[in-house]
Amino acid sequence: MAASRAQALGSEQTWLEAAQAFIQETLCPADQEPNVQLTQLVIDCVKTTWLSQGRNQGFILPLSYSFVSVRDLRSHQHLPCCSHLSWSSTAYQAWAQEAGLSGTPLPRERLLLLGTLTDLPGDVEQKCRNGSLYVKDNTGILACELIDLDLSWLGHLFLFPSWSYLPPARWNSSGDGHLELWGVPVPVFPLTISTGPPTPIPVLYPEAASRLLRHSSKLRVMQPNLAGKLVRLSALVKSQKKSYFVLSLGELSPAGSPAGSHVSIIVQVPAQLVWHRALWPGRAYVLTELRVSKIRGHHYRVWTTSPSSHLLPLKPECVQELDLDLELGGPLLEADPKPLPRTSNIKDEKEQKDLVRDSTLLSYMGTVTGVLNQSAGIYELDGQLGLCLSFSCQQFHGLRRVMRPGVCLELQDVHLLQSVGGGTRRPVLAPCLRGAVLLRGFSRQKPDTQSLPQASGASLYEQLVWERELGLPLYLWVTKALEELACKLCPHVLRHHQFLQHSSKNPSLGLQILAPNLDVLAPPCVPSRNAHKEILEEPHRCPLQKYARLQTPCTFPTLAALKEEGQRKAWASFDPKTFLPFPEVSHLTSCQLNQRLAWSWLCLLPSTFHPSQVLLGVLVASSHKGCLQLRDQSGSLPCLLLSKHSQPISDPRFIGCLVRAERFQLVIERTVRSNFPSWKELSTAGFIQEQRSRVYVQFFLADALVLQMPRPFLYSSTSSTLPETEPTLPKGPHIGQSRLFFLSHKEALMKRNFCVPSVASPEVPRPTLSFYISGNWLGGTQRKEGTGWGPPEFKGDEHKDQKVLLIFTGPSVRWFEFLHPGQVYRLVAPGPPTPVLFEEGVSSCTSQRPLELAGCTSCLTVQDEWTLELESSQDIPDVPSINKALPASSLTDLLSDNVTDSLVSFSAEILSRTLCEPLPAPFWTKPGSTEARKGCVKITVAVETADCEFSPHLDIYIEGPHLPPPLGLLPGARVYFNQLEKRVSRSHNVYCCFRSSTYMQVLSFPPETTVSVPLPHIYLAELLQGGQAPFQAIASCHIVSVFSLQLLWVCAHCTSLSLQGRCTHQGSICPTPTFVSQASIRLLVEDGTAEAVVTCRNHHVAAALGLCPSEWTSLLEFVRGPGRVALQFIGPGAQPESSAKSDEPLALFLRTLCTTLSVLRPIVLSFELERKPSKIIPLEPPRLQRFHCGELPLLTHVNPRIQLSCLSIQEAEHSSSLGVFASSC
């Protein structure tokens, strides 16, 4: 026991010595001798506080606690903490357990904090006071918050028994931490009681003060004292010129009785701003020595404090009401004043009509349960209400540092807004400048470090409220939109401070992105919010008083979410049962059916989504695929860009820019591999073997907003999230060399076998993605000189035609989308100058043959680190003359049988696109054999030509290494094709194929709205005009006779004839016994100008025979037994063959039907030429034919009959049954 006692005494002595040293260093004046009295008072204060709790465990001193100075907290305490003197571990655990229910409690540190409580921010002048509180000692000063301030505490030394310290956030290295003072501070010295004015104090109550306010002439020699109950406390307004707040005193009415008149008092003396922390609504106060002031810009007067004014608690026994009649020498006979005037104008009245809701003004006390957006001042109250503090943001500056879950607030005169819209579902409380947000309890939780980076950008949100003057619904939507944008771009693309950092001269990137929406919803205006009017004017007017529900203008989805939503909509709309029209699909074989389903596409516009979506991403060039991509945090999305109609993007400086597009097309190309037996199984999803999609966007840069990214992004290192950004440039002075060239031809981007590895390399050569361009050097090599380029360095004959072939392979394929014939580019090689870097012989092809074919004298492989710059051809001499029109072949060359000039170029509109699947391999072919044919893509185009009125149609095939096809080859798009290979089929039809030299450029995207252009209504004789005739048209004609009719059932798998419901195919057995019907009929029609033979197939045969769907179905069922019925009718050109006996009932019925007036009738025929416009054999000339008119023979020229294919048959109106000449009757 004696040893323990001696050890305790030693510990106390050590603790006392440390306390004396601390007090001397941090609390005693630096230029004075050690103050023994101060030291003893401090130790006695600590000892008294320690022993007052009765949990000292026999120790008279808190030996486990150590003293801490302001400097120590700021320099060594980097984590949030709290300290509660005399608390036991059990007490702290109970305290922390309540906080731990929804967060992490503040960790406990055993520290003793002493300091002077002051409202002076350091050694500054009195006028620099702004109402903030500080704890100060000899080592420094720290801002603090206190729940219930007693003004007599200011300037005194205190021991703070319960407090917490929050250091500055790690991302905010320039900031300072702050203290939260929990309990009542314990004074080290006894507090001196201010005597104040002599009692009893003569006072005026609000009613009399309001009447006296209008007699300013009688107040020149008196400064009255005002007394009353605090009924309203405004926000502490901090402007650039002056800081102030307004309090309102009301009559001392009993609790629950209606409030009487009240009077407002402006407090703007810097030393009195701290009163804002001491005032409590509902308590009674006396303000002494007030005066009357007139507010600039307003014609009314208000009470204001003077530098000698005091704030005192009202004690009825210490005051005496002043008799105004006696004091002023006469009664005040003026009636009660009218409310302060309210200004209004026609614009305000119009706004009143547009706003549909009124907010509710109320008081509320609640607990913060969530921090939704700290920098925007948006929080969650009690788990069910929103709280927005930005509309009283001057007082929000001090609150921001303490706001976190667990903070208790009292809201006075706060606006309640319900159903604000814009994506906000909960009611929102928002104080204006008239209301006050009073701190009533600190949080026991640690700050959430995950949300701290969002605290940047406070100036941006202030600008939205005070300069753009956004209403609350729009402001809440803007904050949500900025959060979406931050999730898309931060932190890998941008840092949070780069995205939100804002100034008047340099708007933040986030605000620039939202500017197009804000300019429509809230056009820029001259700030008109007046704090004095908002606080004092009656009736009350502020931006929160009236509001309208906001329909969400748009959203900014991540690229991954946009891609996923596009795929979801594309596959949700893909229903094989409804994808193909029923009358047609019922006659398709299995191969035809699956081929029709193999490829399809869907185009989604922003208006398809609700709300509409805005495309946003950083434009990068892929070094793996050679295409342009938009990228954000979630991933990448391929894109097809045009500067404007018919103008491709050619400036590489767009790489690394942030692109925002409200008008775009989200394209989803669907590829399906299926094995449906027939149309009856289309509703069974099990026959779909594979579904793939290709998603990309296409838009015009002229319709987009292009923003330059901050420089740190362009020079950032390549990350795993956003690779392939613009190559980094060397730091320090830029050095390098370059050379200009004119691009004359560009070849396709495809995999080529031109790279041969070295002999020692064991790697097997593989095709490499690459492309060629050819052109001419313009001048010699230029070296970097400062910010420009030096003069060209010529070597050899500078007038010699210097043709060059440039090879782009590996990462250099990223330049593919920017290189276009007819442009001048600068090839830049960074690094120290290298002799003859751009000369011939440095890089070579595998052989000289490609150079000879291209007519080039040198070949150069573009290195990975080299870059390209677009140059203006007008500023460069010796540029070859440029024809802005795209080179095109004439229609005569295109549709000729001349095979010597087999490369053609033209612009065309794509009409259709189909995926041609490979034919089924023979049964003897081994699996994986290369003998099986590869698939290809067939596109049908309408060639744009001025030679004829109606554009001829042409088929283009894309196969082999050109698959998958380039982006943008969609029906409705206009495309320029350069150097397609022209071929002639065995049936003498011209078609084209892609080859390695083919250059393709999309000129325009498919139209957003599909307008159905009606077919031209013509006479049949117009079809004899050759190239001037349309490929598809409508004619009113009459069926003269039927040439032939065939009805049959075939196996849907192998297309063999079906007899008695069995396949007649010899050999292997078909997997499923499924059969489909097919039909064809040949008709002779005329319209009085010419005759034509029309071929109708499948469901069009029913229309030609005039049968309804049920009759047509019954007829086909009768044919199922024999399997085939074929009839030839006697007539000009008819054959006498028939597959059915003439006396059979079915044949007899069909022969009779085809000769009745129900078939031989007037019709409206939609057709297309059976002879394709691309057919190159000449038309059959007119032939001589003999006719007899009675006994008189006639010999005349007869045009050949026109061959047509039926598209549809409509019944002619009765009035037009006479044919084409009916209108002339």
XYZ file of C-alpha atoms in Angstrom, residues 90 155 184 226 229 377 390 419 521 550 664 681 881 926 941 959 1021 1070 1199:
19
model
C -18.850 3.102 -19.161
C -12.856 37.576 -23.474
C -20.965 24.881 -20.394
C -36.716 48.642 -26.747
C -40.100 38.946 -26.747
C -26.344 22.601 -48.763
C -28.351 27.388 -49.915
C -44.034 18.023 -54.820
C -35.197 27.270 -67.955
C -40.624 20.996 -62.345
C -28.077 12.097 -81.380
C -42.721 -21.606 -84.317
C -5.799 22.157 -106.774
C -15.527 -31.923 -91.898
C -28.461 1.464 -102.686
C -17.285 -9.776 -97.254
C -45.979 3.251 -121.681
C -35.047 -33.444 -92.838
C -43.046 -3.120 -128.339
